[in-house]
Structure formats: structure tokens, C-alpha cells
XYZ file of C-alpha atoms in Angstrom:
194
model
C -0.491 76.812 52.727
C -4.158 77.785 52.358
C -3.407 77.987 48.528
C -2.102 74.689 47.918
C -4.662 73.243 49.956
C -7.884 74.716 48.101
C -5.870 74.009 45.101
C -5.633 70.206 46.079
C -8.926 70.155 46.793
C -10.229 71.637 43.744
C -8.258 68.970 41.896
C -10.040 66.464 44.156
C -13.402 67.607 43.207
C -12.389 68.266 38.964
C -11.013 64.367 39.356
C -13.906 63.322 41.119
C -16.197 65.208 38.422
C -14.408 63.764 35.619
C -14.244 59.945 37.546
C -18.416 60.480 37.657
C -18.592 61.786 34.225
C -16.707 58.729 32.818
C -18.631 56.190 34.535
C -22.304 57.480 33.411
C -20.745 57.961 30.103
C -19.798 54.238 30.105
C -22.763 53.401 31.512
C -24.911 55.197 28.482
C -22.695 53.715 26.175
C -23.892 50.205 26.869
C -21.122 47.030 26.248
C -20.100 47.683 22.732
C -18.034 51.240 22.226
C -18.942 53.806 19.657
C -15.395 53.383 18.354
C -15.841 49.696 17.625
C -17.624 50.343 14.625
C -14.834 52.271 13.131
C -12.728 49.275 13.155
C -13.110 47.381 9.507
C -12.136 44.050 11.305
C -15.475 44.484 12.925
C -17.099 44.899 9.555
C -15.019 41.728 7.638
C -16.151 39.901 10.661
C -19.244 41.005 10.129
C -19.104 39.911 6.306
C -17.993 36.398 7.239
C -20.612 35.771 9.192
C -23.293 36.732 7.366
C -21.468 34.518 4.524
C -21.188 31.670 7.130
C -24.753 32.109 7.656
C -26.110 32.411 4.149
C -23.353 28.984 2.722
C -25.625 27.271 5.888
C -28.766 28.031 4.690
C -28.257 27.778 0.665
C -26.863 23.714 2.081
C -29.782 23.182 3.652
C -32.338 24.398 1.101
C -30.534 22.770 -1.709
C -30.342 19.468 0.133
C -34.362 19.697 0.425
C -34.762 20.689 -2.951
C -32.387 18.024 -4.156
C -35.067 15.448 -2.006
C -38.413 16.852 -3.446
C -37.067 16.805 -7.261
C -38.756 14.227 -9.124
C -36.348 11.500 -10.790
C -35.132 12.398 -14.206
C -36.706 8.965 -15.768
C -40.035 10.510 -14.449
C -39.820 14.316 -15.444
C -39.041 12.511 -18.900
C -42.143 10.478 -19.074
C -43.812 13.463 -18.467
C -43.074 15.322 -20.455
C -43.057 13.099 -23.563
C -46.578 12.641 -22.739
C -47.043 16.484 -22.998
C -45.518 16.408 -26.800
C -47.834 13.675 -27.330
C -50.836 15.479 -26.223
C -49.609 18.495 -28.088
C -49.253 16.265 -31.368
C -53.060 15.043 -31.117
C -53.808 18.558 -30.511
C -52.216 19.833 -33.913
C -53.160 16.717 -35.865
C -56.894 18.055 -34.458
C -56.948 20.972 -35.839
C -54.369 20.789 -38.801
C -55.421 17.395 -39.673
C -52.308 15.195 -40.056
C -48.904 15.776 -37.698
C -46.132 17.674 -38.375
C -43.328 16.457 -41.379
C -40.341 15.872 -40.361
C -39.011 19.426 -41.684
C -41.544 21.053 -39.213
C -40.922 18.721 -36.492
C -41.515 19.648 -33.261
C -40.922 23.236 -33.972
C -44.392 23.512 -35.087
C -45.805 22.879 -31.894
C -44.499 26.542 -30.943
C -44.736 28.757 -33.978
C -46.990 28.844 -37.100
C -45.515 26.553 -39.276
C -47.885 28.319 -42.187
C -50.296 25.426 -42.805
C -53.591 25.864 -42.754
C -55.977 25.717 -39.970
C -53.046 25.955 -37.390
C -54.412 27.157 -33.853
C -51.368 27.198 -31.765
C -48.997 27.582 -29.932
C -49.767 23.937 -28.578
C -46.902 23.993 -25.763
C -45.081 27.682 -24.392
C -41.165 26.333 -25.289
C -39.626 23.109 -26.574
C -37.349 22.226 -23.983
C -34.548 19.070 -24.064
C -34.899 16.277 -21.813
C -33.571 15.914 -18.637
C -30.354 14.459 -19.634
C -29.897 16.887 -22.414
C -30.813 16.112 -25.687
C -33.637 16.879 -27.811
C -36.300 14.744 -28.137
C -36.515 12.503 -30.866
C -39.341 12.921 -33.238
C -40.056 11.172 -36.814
C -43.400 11.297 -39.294
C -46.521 9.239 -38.808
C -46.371 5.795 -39.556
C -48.341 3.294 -38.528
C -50.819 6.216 -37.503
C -48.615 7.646 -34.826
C -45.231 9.306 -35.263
C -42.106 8.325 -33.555
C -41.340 10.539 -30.058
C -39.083 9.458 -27.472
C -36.206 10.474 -25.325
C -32.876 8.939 -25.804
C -32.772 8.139 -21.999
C -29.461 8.809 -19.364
C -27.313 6.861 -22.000
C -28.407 9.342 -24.857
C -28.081 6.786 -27.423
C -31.363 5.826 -29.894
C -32.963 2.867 -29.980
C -31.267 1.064 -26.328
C -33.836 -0.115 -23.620
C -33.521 3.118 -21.186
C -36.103 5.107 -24.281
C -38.613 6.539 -23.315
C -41.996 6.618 -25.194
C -45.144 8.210 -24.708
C -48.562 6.555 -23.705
C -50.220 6.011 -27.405
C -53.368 7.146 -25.707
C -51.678 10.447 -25.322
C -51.426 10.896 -28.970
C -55.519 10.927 -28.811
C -56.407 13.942 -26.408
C -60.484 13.124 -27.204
C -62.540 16.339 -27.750
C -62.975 17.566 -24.349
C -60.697 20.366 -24.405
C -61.855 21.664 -27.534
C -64.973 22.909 -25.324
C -62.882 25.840 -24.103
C -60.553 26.167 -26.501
C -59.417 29.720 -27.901
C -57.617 30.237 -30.913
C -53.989 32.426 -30.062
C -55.244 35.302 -30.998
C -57.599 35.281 -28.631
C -55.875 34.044 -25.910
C -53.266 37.036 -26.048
C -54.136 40.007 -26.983
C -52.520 42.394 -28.251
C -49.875 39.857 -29.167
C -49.467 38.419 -32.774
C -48.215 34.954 -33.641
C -45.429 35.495 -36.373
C -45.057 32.842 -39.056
C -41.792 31.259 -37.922
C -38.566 31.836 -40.131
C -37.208 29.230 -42.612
């Protein structure tokens, strides 16, 4: 009988061993098992939060950005206004503005006539709406620029024109003006391509 009951009680104490070791384990484990994170539901669930999270944000950055953007009627003005400073510019230093076969092309790249000191803008973009802008040969003094407007259709009342006064940038900016090859180095202006 002595056997069985040092037995018993040995079993007692290995149980009660094991009970403490399970509850500091637990207790070092803190509320989320190590096991969890072998589960991929926890990692999809995971994933759709973070997408959640990021569709929320992109929302409510675009809506902001959507606020701040300037109206396309106004970007437009704008930036006819820039051509038409550009096209004084040239007509400074070339003498007349570009032919229609050079266009507005020659604002960017050396259209090979003489006295050229460009580039006069970085790119020639479209307007907002699209299309290129419109430009025609001196007449009258001043060439024809415009953008077709939101109905994209010449000569309706949505066109938009430059300021004439634009066309005549005065002489200010000549005071620190360097020719391109000065003002990159190290780069060369090709002649544009025919």
C-alpha cells in the first residue's frame, strides 16, 4: 500500500509541476499565442486591413487634392499666358515668331535659325481638356494662340486667349539671362529632327 501511495503522490506533485509550468508559460506568452501566427487567416486578415486602411486614406487624400486643384478654365489661362511669354521671348532673340511649320515646337528644340537661345519652356504640354494648343503666324503683329476650351471646338466662345501684354515680356529678364549652353552643362541642345 506504501507503493501506490508514494506513487499517487508523486503523480500529485508531476501534475502539480506541470499545472504551474503551464500557467507561467501562459502567463509569458502574453494574450496572443505563438501558434496564431502560423495561421494564414491571421495574415489575409492582416492584408485586408491594411488594404481597408490604405482605400481610407488614398479617399481622403484624393478628395483634398480634388478641392485644392485649380479649375481647368484657369490652369488654361495660365498656361496660354506662359506660351505667350515664351513667344515674346523667341521673337526677342530670333527676331520674328515662329512659322507655322516650326510652330510651337520651336519653343523646345533648336529649330536651326539663327540667334536661337532656347529652350524657352521645359515640354509642350496639351491643355487641360486635351488638345493641343492652337497656334497660327503673326498677323496683325501677334500670332494666333488659344485653347479650344472644354468643348474642343475652334473659334466658339469657351477659347481661351492669352493677355496681348504677355506676348511683350519687356527686357527685364534679359538681365539674367543665360544662353542653354550655359545653363546646362555638360548637356548639348540637338537641332531638332525634320
Amino acid at each position: 500500500m506504501k507503493a501506490l501511495s508514494e506513487r499517487q503522490t508523486r503523480r500529485r506533485a508531476v501534475e502539480r509541476i506541470r499545472r504551474e509550468c503551464e500557467r507561467q508559460k501562459a502567463a509569458l506568452q502574453g494574450p496572443v499565442a505563438p501558434g496564431v501566427w502560423h495561421n494564414p487567416r491571421v495574415y489575409l486578415a492582416v492584408i485586408a486591413g491594411l488594404a481597408v486602411l490604405g482605400g481610407a486614406i488614398f479617399r481622403a487624400t484624393d478628395r483634398a487634392a480634388r478641392r485644392n486643384a485649380e479649375p481647368p478654365h484657369r490652369r488654361a489661362m495660365r498656361q496660354v499666358d506662359v506660351l505667350a511669354e515664351a513667344l515674346g521671348r523667341y521673337r526677342f532673340h530670333v527676331g520674328t515668331f515662329p512659322d507655322a511649320g516650326q510652330g510651337l515646337a520651336a519653343l523646345v528644340r533648336d529649330p536651326q535659325v539663327p540667334r536661337w537661345d532656347g529652350p524657352y519652356i521645359n515640354q509642350l504640354r496639351r491643355d487641360p481638356w486635351g488638345t493641343p494648343y492652337v497656334y497660327g503666324p503673326a498677323s496683325n503683329g501677334l500670332p494666333v494662340l488659344l485653347s479650344c476650351g472644354a468643348d474642343k471646338i475652334l473659334g466658339t466662345v469657351d477659347d481661351i486667349r492669352p493677355d496681348p501684354a504677355c506676348f511683350d515680356p519687356g527686357t527685364e529678364w534679359t538681365n539674367g539671362w543665360v544662353s542653354a549652353a550655359e545653363r546646362l552643362p555638360g548637356v548639348t541642345v540637338l537641332p531638332s529632327r525634320p
